Amino acid sequence: MTGNAGGGSLTRREVVKAGSATAALGLGLLSAAGSEGSPAVADRKRVVRLAHLTDIHVQPERRAGEGLAACLRHVQSQGDRPELVLTGGDMIMDSLGADEARVRVQWELFAKVMKAENSLPIEHCIGNHDVWGLNRKDSRTTGSEARYGKKWAMEVLGLSRPYRSFDRAGWHFIVLDSTFPVDQGYTAKLDDEQFAWLKGDLAKVKPDVPVLVLSHIPILSVAAFMDGENEKTGDWQVPGAWMHIDARKIKDLFVKHPNVKVCLSGHLHLVDRVDYLGVTYFCNGAVGGGWWKGGYQECEPGYALVDLYADGTCSCRYVTYGWKAQE
Ligand SMILES: [Zn+2]
């Protein structure tokens, strides 16, 4: 399944003008985001190609480490090689309800494979399964452990804060922390401090600098309706843990900043694309597919290739890497 269906369509003139570049860019052309009012796609200047690897869920079982290695090799052997990797969270199978020994095994495997197999610059985003011990009973945590919550993931991933921003290739990148702890679990929401930070961060970005927002849980998604029997009561009900429950508040902020162009997420292990009020939201499947047991619904194990352009447009294509479930 690919995320490029229904992309910006080209006029006949643009197709003719694109000429041989059409063949070189392939499907990427068809998934141009925000093409409305932008120059012909062939005239766009690409500033960076990145690979978005989300929902890896590495574990010792089912050769998941080898699967991650296969995925990283696939990324790095692309003829048109990405210059940057973004992870989308859920690096490990689970630490919400896993004890210390089990969490250690998973993070060590993740770190080992990344060190051996990835030579590209990488920026990480934390997912809900990377947060240790929210389920106190199953994880046997007290909450006072030095690595409790997001600290363990931050330590392994080399992050001083769970959310942040940086500039690259003329774009501003914002990495959010979607996991808001509630009781023994979580919902998808920015706490007041993070929302205030986001507001302040966007206010500092020059209006002509395009912005990409990376979150683990989708801010807005159509696949969220399809993940589970959300219609069984006769009304559509999308859990707040599946799609940002503060999506309206975030949308209102984005409306004030038309330079926010692209949002990338994972979490659902499904692939979709939503265009809403000038922002294109891509949910980019899962490296681990259906938790290394094969695909999940129509989504096979894969990652996304994302091209960002100087004019603030973007193209995104979901790529499978041929991984078959292992015992
Ligand atoms: Zn996941």
Coordinates of C-alpha atoms and ligand atoms in Angstrom, one line a residue:
M1 CA 0.0 0.0 0.0
T2 CA 1.4 3.4 -0.9
G3 CA 0.7 6.8 0.5
N4 CA 0.8 8.6 -2.8
A5 CA -2.7 7.9 -4.1
G6 CA -4.8 11.0 -4.8
G7 CA -1.8 13.3 -5.0
G8 CA -1.7 16.6 -6.9
S9 CA -2.5 16.0 -10.5
L10 CA -0.5 17.5 -13.3
T11 CA -2.0 19.6 -16.1
R12 CA -1.2 18.4 -19.6
R13 CA 1.2 21.4 -20.0
E14 CA 3.0 20.4 -16.8
V15 CA 3.4 16.8 -17.9
V16 CA 4.9 17.9 -21.3
K17 CA 7.1 20.4 -19.6
A18 CA 8.3 17.8 -17.0
G19 CA 9.5 15.7 -20.0
S20 CA 12.2 13.2 -19.1
A21 CA 12.2 14.4 -15.4
T22 CA 8.9 12.5 -15.1
A23 CA 10.6 9.2 -15.5
A24 CA 13.4 10.1 -13.1
L25 CA 11.1 11.3 -10.4
G26 CA 8.7 8.4 -10.9
L27 CA 5.8 8.1 -8.5
G28 CA 7.1 10.9 -6.4
L29 CA 5.7 13.4 -8.9
L30 CA 2.2 12.1 -8.3
S31 CA 2.4 12.6 -4.6
A32 CA 3.3 16.2 -4.7
A33 CA 1.8 17.9 -1.6
G34 CA 0.7 21.4 -1.6
S35 CA 1.1 21.7 -5.4
E36 CA -1.8 24.1 -5.7
G37 CA -0.5 27.5 -6.7
S38 CA 3.1 26.2 -6.8
P39 CA 5.2 26.2 -9.9
A40 CA 5.2 23.2 -12.2
V41 CA 6.7 20.3 -10.2
A42 CA 9.6 19.9 -12.6
D43 CA 10.7 23.4 -11.7
R44 CA 10.8 22.7 -8.0
K45 CA 14.2 22.6 -6.3
R46 CA 14.5 19.6 -4.0
V47 CA 16.5 20.5 -0.9
V48 CA 16.6 17.2 0.9
R49 CA 15.4 13.6 0.7
L50 CA 14.8 11.9 3.9
A51 CA 13.7 8.4 5.1
H52 CA 11.0 8.2 7.7
L53 CA 11.2 5.0 9.7
T54 CA 8.4 4.6 12.2
D55 CA 7.1 1.9 14.4
I56 CA 10.2 -0.4 14.3
H57 CA 9.2 -2.3 17.4
V58 CA 12.5 -4.1 17.7
Q59 CA 12.5 -7.2 19.9
P60 CA 14.7 -10.4 20.1
E61 CA 11.8 -12.5 18.7
R62 CA 10.9 -13.1 15.0
R63 CA 14.3 -11.8 13.9
A64 CA 13.1 -8.2 14.3
G65 CA 16.8 -7.0 14.6
E66 CA 17.6 -8.6 11.2
G67 CA 14.4 -7.0 9.8
L68 CA 15.5 -3.5 11.0
A69 CA 19.0 -4.2 9.5
A70 CA 17.3 -5.2 6.2
C71 CA 15.3 -2.0 6.2
L72 CA 18.3 0.2 6.9
R73 CA 20.2 -1.5 4.1
H74 CA 17.3 -0.9 1.8
V75 CA 17.2 2.8 2.7
Q76 CA 20.9 3.2 2.1
S77 CA 21.0 1.3 -1.1
Q78 CA 18.5 3.6 -2.8
G79 CA 19.9 4.9 -6.0
D80 CA 18.8 8.3 -4.9
R81 CA 19.9 8.0 -1.4
P82 CA 18.3 9.9 1.5
E83 CA 20.5 12.3 3.4
L84 CA 18.7 12.0 6.7
V85 CA 16.7 9.5 8.7
L86 CA 13.8 10.5 10.9
T87 CA 12.5 7.9 13.2
G88 CA 8.9 8.1 14.2
G89 CA 8.8 6.4 17.6
D90 CA 8.1 3.0 18.9
M91 CA 11.7 2.0 18.4
I92 CA 11.2 -1.0 20.7
M93 CA 8.3 -3.5 20.9
D94 CA 7.2 -2.3 24.3
S95 CA 8.4 -0.7 27.5
L96 CA 5.0 0.5 28.9
G97 CA 4.4 -2.8 30.5
A98 CA 7.8 -4.5 30.5
D99 CA 10.1 -5.0 33.4
E100 CA 13.6 -3.6 33.5
A101 CA 15.4 -6.6 32.2
R102 CA 13.1 -6.9 29.2
V103 CA 13.4 -3.2 28.4
R104 CA 17.2 -3.4 28.6
V105 CA 17.3 -6.3 26.1
Q106 CA 15.2 -4.3 23.6
W107 CA 17.1 -1.0 23.8
E108 CA 20.4 -2.8 23.6
L109 CA 19.3 -4.6 20.4
F110 CA 18.0 -1.3 18.9
A111 CA 21.3 0.5 19.7
K112 CA 23.4 -2.4 18.4
V113 CA 21.6 -2.6 15.0
M114 CA 21.6 1.1 14.5
K115 CA 25.3 1.4 15.3
A116 CA 26.2 -1.5 12.9
E117 CA 23.8 -0.7 10.1
N118 CA 23.1 3.1 9.9
S119 CA 25.6 5.5 8.5
L120 CA 23.2 8.4 7.9
P121 CA 22.5 11.3 10.2
I122 CA 19.4 10.5 12.3
E123 CA 16.8 12.4 14.3
H124 CA 14.6 10.5 16.7
C125 CA 11.0 11.0 17.9
I126 CA 9.7 9.2 21.0
G127 CA 6.7 6.8 20.7
N128 CA 4.3 5.6 23.4
H129 CA 5.9 2.1 23.5
D130 CA 9.3 3.8 24.2
V131 CA 8.0 5.2 27.5
W132 CA 9.0 2.9 30.4
G133 CA 6.6 1.7 33.1
L134 CA 3.4 3.6 32.7
N135 CA 1.7 0.3 33.4
R136 CA 3.1 -0.1 36.9
K137 CA 1.8 -3.5 37.5
D138 CA 3.1 -5.2 34.3
S139 CA 6.4 -3.3 34.3
R140 CA 6.9 -3.7 38.1
T141 CA 7.9 -0.1 38.4
T142 CA 7.3 2.3 41.3
G143 CA 7.7 5.5 39.2
S144 CA 10.8 6.5 41.1
E145 CA 13.3 4.6 38.9
A146 CA 16.0 6.8 37.4
R147 CA 15.0 5.7 33.9
Y148 CA 11.3 5.7 34.5
G149 CA 9.0 7.2 31.8
K150 CA 10.7 8.9 28.9
K151 CA 14.2 9.1 30.5
W152 CA 15.4 5.7 29.3
A153 CA 14.5 6.4 25.7
M154 CA 16.0 9.9 25.9
E155 CA 19.2 8.4 27.3
V156 CA 19.6 5.8 24.5
L157 CA 18.5 8.3 21.8
G158 CA 20.8 11.1 23.1
L159 CA 18.0 13.5 23.6
S160 CA 18.0 16.2 26.4
R161 CA 14.3 17.0 25.9
P162 CA 11.4 14.8 24.6
Y163 CA 10.5 17.5 22.0
R164 CA 12.6 20.0 20.1
S165 CA 13.2 21.7 16.8
F166 CA 16.0 22.3 14.4
D167 CA 16.7 23.8 11.0
R168 CA 18.0 21.9 8.0
A169 CA 18.0 22.4 4.2
G170 CA 16.0 25.6 4.5
W171 CA 13.2 23.9 6.4
H172 CA 12.3 24.1 10.1
F173 CA 11.8 20.7 11.7
I174 CA 9.6 20.3 14.8
V175 CA 9.7 17.0 16.7
L176 CA 6.8 16.6 19.1
D177 CA 6.2 14.2 22.1
S178 CA 2.7 12.8 21.6
T179 CA 2.6 10.6 24.7
F180 CA 0.6 12.3 27.6
P181 CA 0.5 9.9 30.6
V182 CA -3.0 9.2 31.9
D183 CA -3.6 6.8 34.8
Q184 CA -1.6 3.7 33.9
G185 CA -1.6 4.5 30.2
Y186 CA -1.6 7.5 27.9
T187 CA -3.5 9.7 25.5
A188 CA -2.2 11.6 22.5
K189 CA -1.8 15.2 23.6
L190 CA 0.7 18.0 24.1
D191 CA 0.8 19.1 27.7
D192 CA 0.5 22.8 28.4
E193 CA 4.2 23.4 28.6
Q194 CA 4.9 21.6 25.3
F195 CA 2.0 23.5 23.6
A196 CA 3.4 26.8 24.9
W197 CA 6.8 25.9 23.6
L198 CA 5.3 24.9 20.2
K199 CA 3.5 28.3 20.0
G200 CA 6.7 30.1 20.8
D201 CA 8.8 28.0 18.5
L202 CA 6.5 28.7 15.5
A203 CA 6.4 32.4 16.3
K204 CA 10.2 32.5 15.9
V205 CA 10.2 30.9 12.4
K206 CA 10.3 33.3 9.5
P207 CA 7.1 33.1 7.5
D208 CA 8.9 32.1 4.3
V209 CA 10.6 29.1 6.0
P210 CA 8.5 25.9 5.5
V211 CA 7.9 23.8 8.5
L212 CA 7.7 20.0 8.9
V213 CA 6.2 18.5 12.1
L214 CA 7.1 15.0 13.2
S215 CA 5.0 13.2 15.8
H216 CA 4.6 9.6 16.8
I217 CA 0.8 9.7 17.0
P218 CA -1.0 11.3 14.0
I219 CA -2.4 14.8 14.6
L220 CA -5.0 14.2 11.9
S221 CA -5.6 10.8 10.2
V222 CA -8.2 9.0 8.2
A223 CA -6.5 5.6 8.9
A224 CA -7.4 6.2 12.6
F225 CA -11.0 5.4 11.6
M226 CA -10.0 2.1 10.1
D227 CA -7.8 0.9 12.9
G228 CA -10.2 -1.2 15.0
E229 CA -14.0 -1.5 14.9
N230 CA -14.5 2.2 15.5
E231 CA -18.0 2.1 14.0
K232 CA -19.4 -0.8 16.1
T233 CA -21.7 1.4 18.3
G234 CA -23.3 3.0 15.2
D235 CA -21.2 6.1 15.7
W236 CA -17.6 6.7 14.6
Q237 CA -15.5 6.7 17.7
V238 CA -11.7 7.3 17.4
P239 CA -9.9 6.8 20.7
G240 CA -7.8 9.7 22.0
A241 CA -4.8 7.4 22.1
W242 CA -4.9 6.8 18.3
M243 CA -5.1 10.4 17.0
H244 CA -4.2 13.6 18.9
I245 CA -7.2 14.5 21.1
D246 CA -5.9 18.1 20.9
A247 CA -6.0 18.1 17.1
R248 CA -8.4 21.1 16.9
K249 CA -6.1 23.2 19.1
I250 CA -3.1 22.3 17.1
K251 CA -4.9 22.9 13.8
D252 CA -6.0 26.4 15.1
L253 CA -2.3 27.2 15.7
F254 CA -1.2 25.9 12.3
V255 CA -3.9 28.1 10.6
K256 CA -2.0 31.1 12.1
H257 CA 1.2 29.8 10.5
P258 CA 0.6 29.0 6.9
N259 CA 4.3 28.0 6.6
V260 CA 3.4 24.7 8.4
K261 CA 3.3 22.4 5.4
V262 CA 3.8 18.8 6.3
C263 CA 3.2 16.5 9.3
L264 CA 4.6 13.0 9.5
S265 CA 3.4 10.3 11.9
G266 CA 3.1 6.6 12.5
H267 CA 1.5 4.7 15.4
L268 CA -1.3 3.2 13.4
H269 CA 0.8 0.9 11.3
L270 CA -1.3 2.1 8.4
V271 CA -0.6 4.4 5.5
D272 CA -2.6 7.5 4.8
R273 CA -2.6 11.1 3.6
V274 CA -4.8 13.9 4.7
D275 CA -4.8 17.4 3.1
Y276 CA -6.5 19.8 5.5
L277 CA -6.3 23.6 5.5
G278 CA -3.0 23.8 3.7
V279 CA -1.2 21.1 5.7
T280 CA -0.5 17.6 4.4
Y281 CA -0.6 14.9 7.1
F282 CA 1.1 11.6 6.2
C283 CA 0.8 8.5 8.4
N284 CA 3.7 6.3 7.3
G285 CA 3.0 2.7 8.1
A286 CA 5.5 0.6 10.2
V287 CA 9.0 -0.8 9.7
G288 CA 7.7 -3.8 11.7
G289 CA 4.4 -4.0 9.8
G290 CA 2.1 -6.1 11.9
W291 CA 4.5 -6.3 14.9
W292 CA 6.8 -8.6 12.8
K293 CA 4.1 -11.1 12.1
G294 CA 3.7 -9.9 8.5
G295 CA 1.6 -7.0 7.4
Y296 CA -1.2 -5.1 9.3
Q297 CA -4.4 -4.8 7.3
E298 CA -3.2 -3.6 3.9
C299 CA 0.1 -2.2 5.3
E300 CA 3.3 -4.3 4.7
P301 CA 6.6 -3.6 6.5
G302 CA 8.1 -0.4 5.1
Y303 CA 9.2 3.1 5.4
A304 CA 8.6 6.4 3.6
L305 CA 10.8 8.4 1.3
V306 CA 10.1 12.1 1.7
D307 CA 11.3 14.8 -0.6
L308 CA 11.2 18.4 0.6
Y309 CA 11.4 21.3 -1.9
A310 CA 12.5 24.9 -1.5
D311 CA 9.0 26.1 -2.3
G312 CA 7.5 24.4 0.7
T313 CA 6.1 21.5 -1.2
C314 CA 6.8 17.9 -0.5
S315 CA 6.3 14.4 -1.9
C316 CA 6.0 11.2 0.1
R317 CA 6.1 7.6 -1.0
Y318 CA 5.7 4.5 1.1
V319 CA 8.3 1.8 0.2
T320 CA 8.2 -1.8 1.2
Y321 CA 11.5 -3.6 1.7
G322 CA 10.4 -7.2 1.1
W323 CA 10.5 -8.5 4.7
K324 CA 8.6 -11.7 5.3
A325 CA 7.5 -12.8 8.7
Q326 CA 10.0 -15.1 10.5
E327 CA 9.5 -17.6 13.3
Ligands
ZN1 ZN 3.6 1.1 17.1

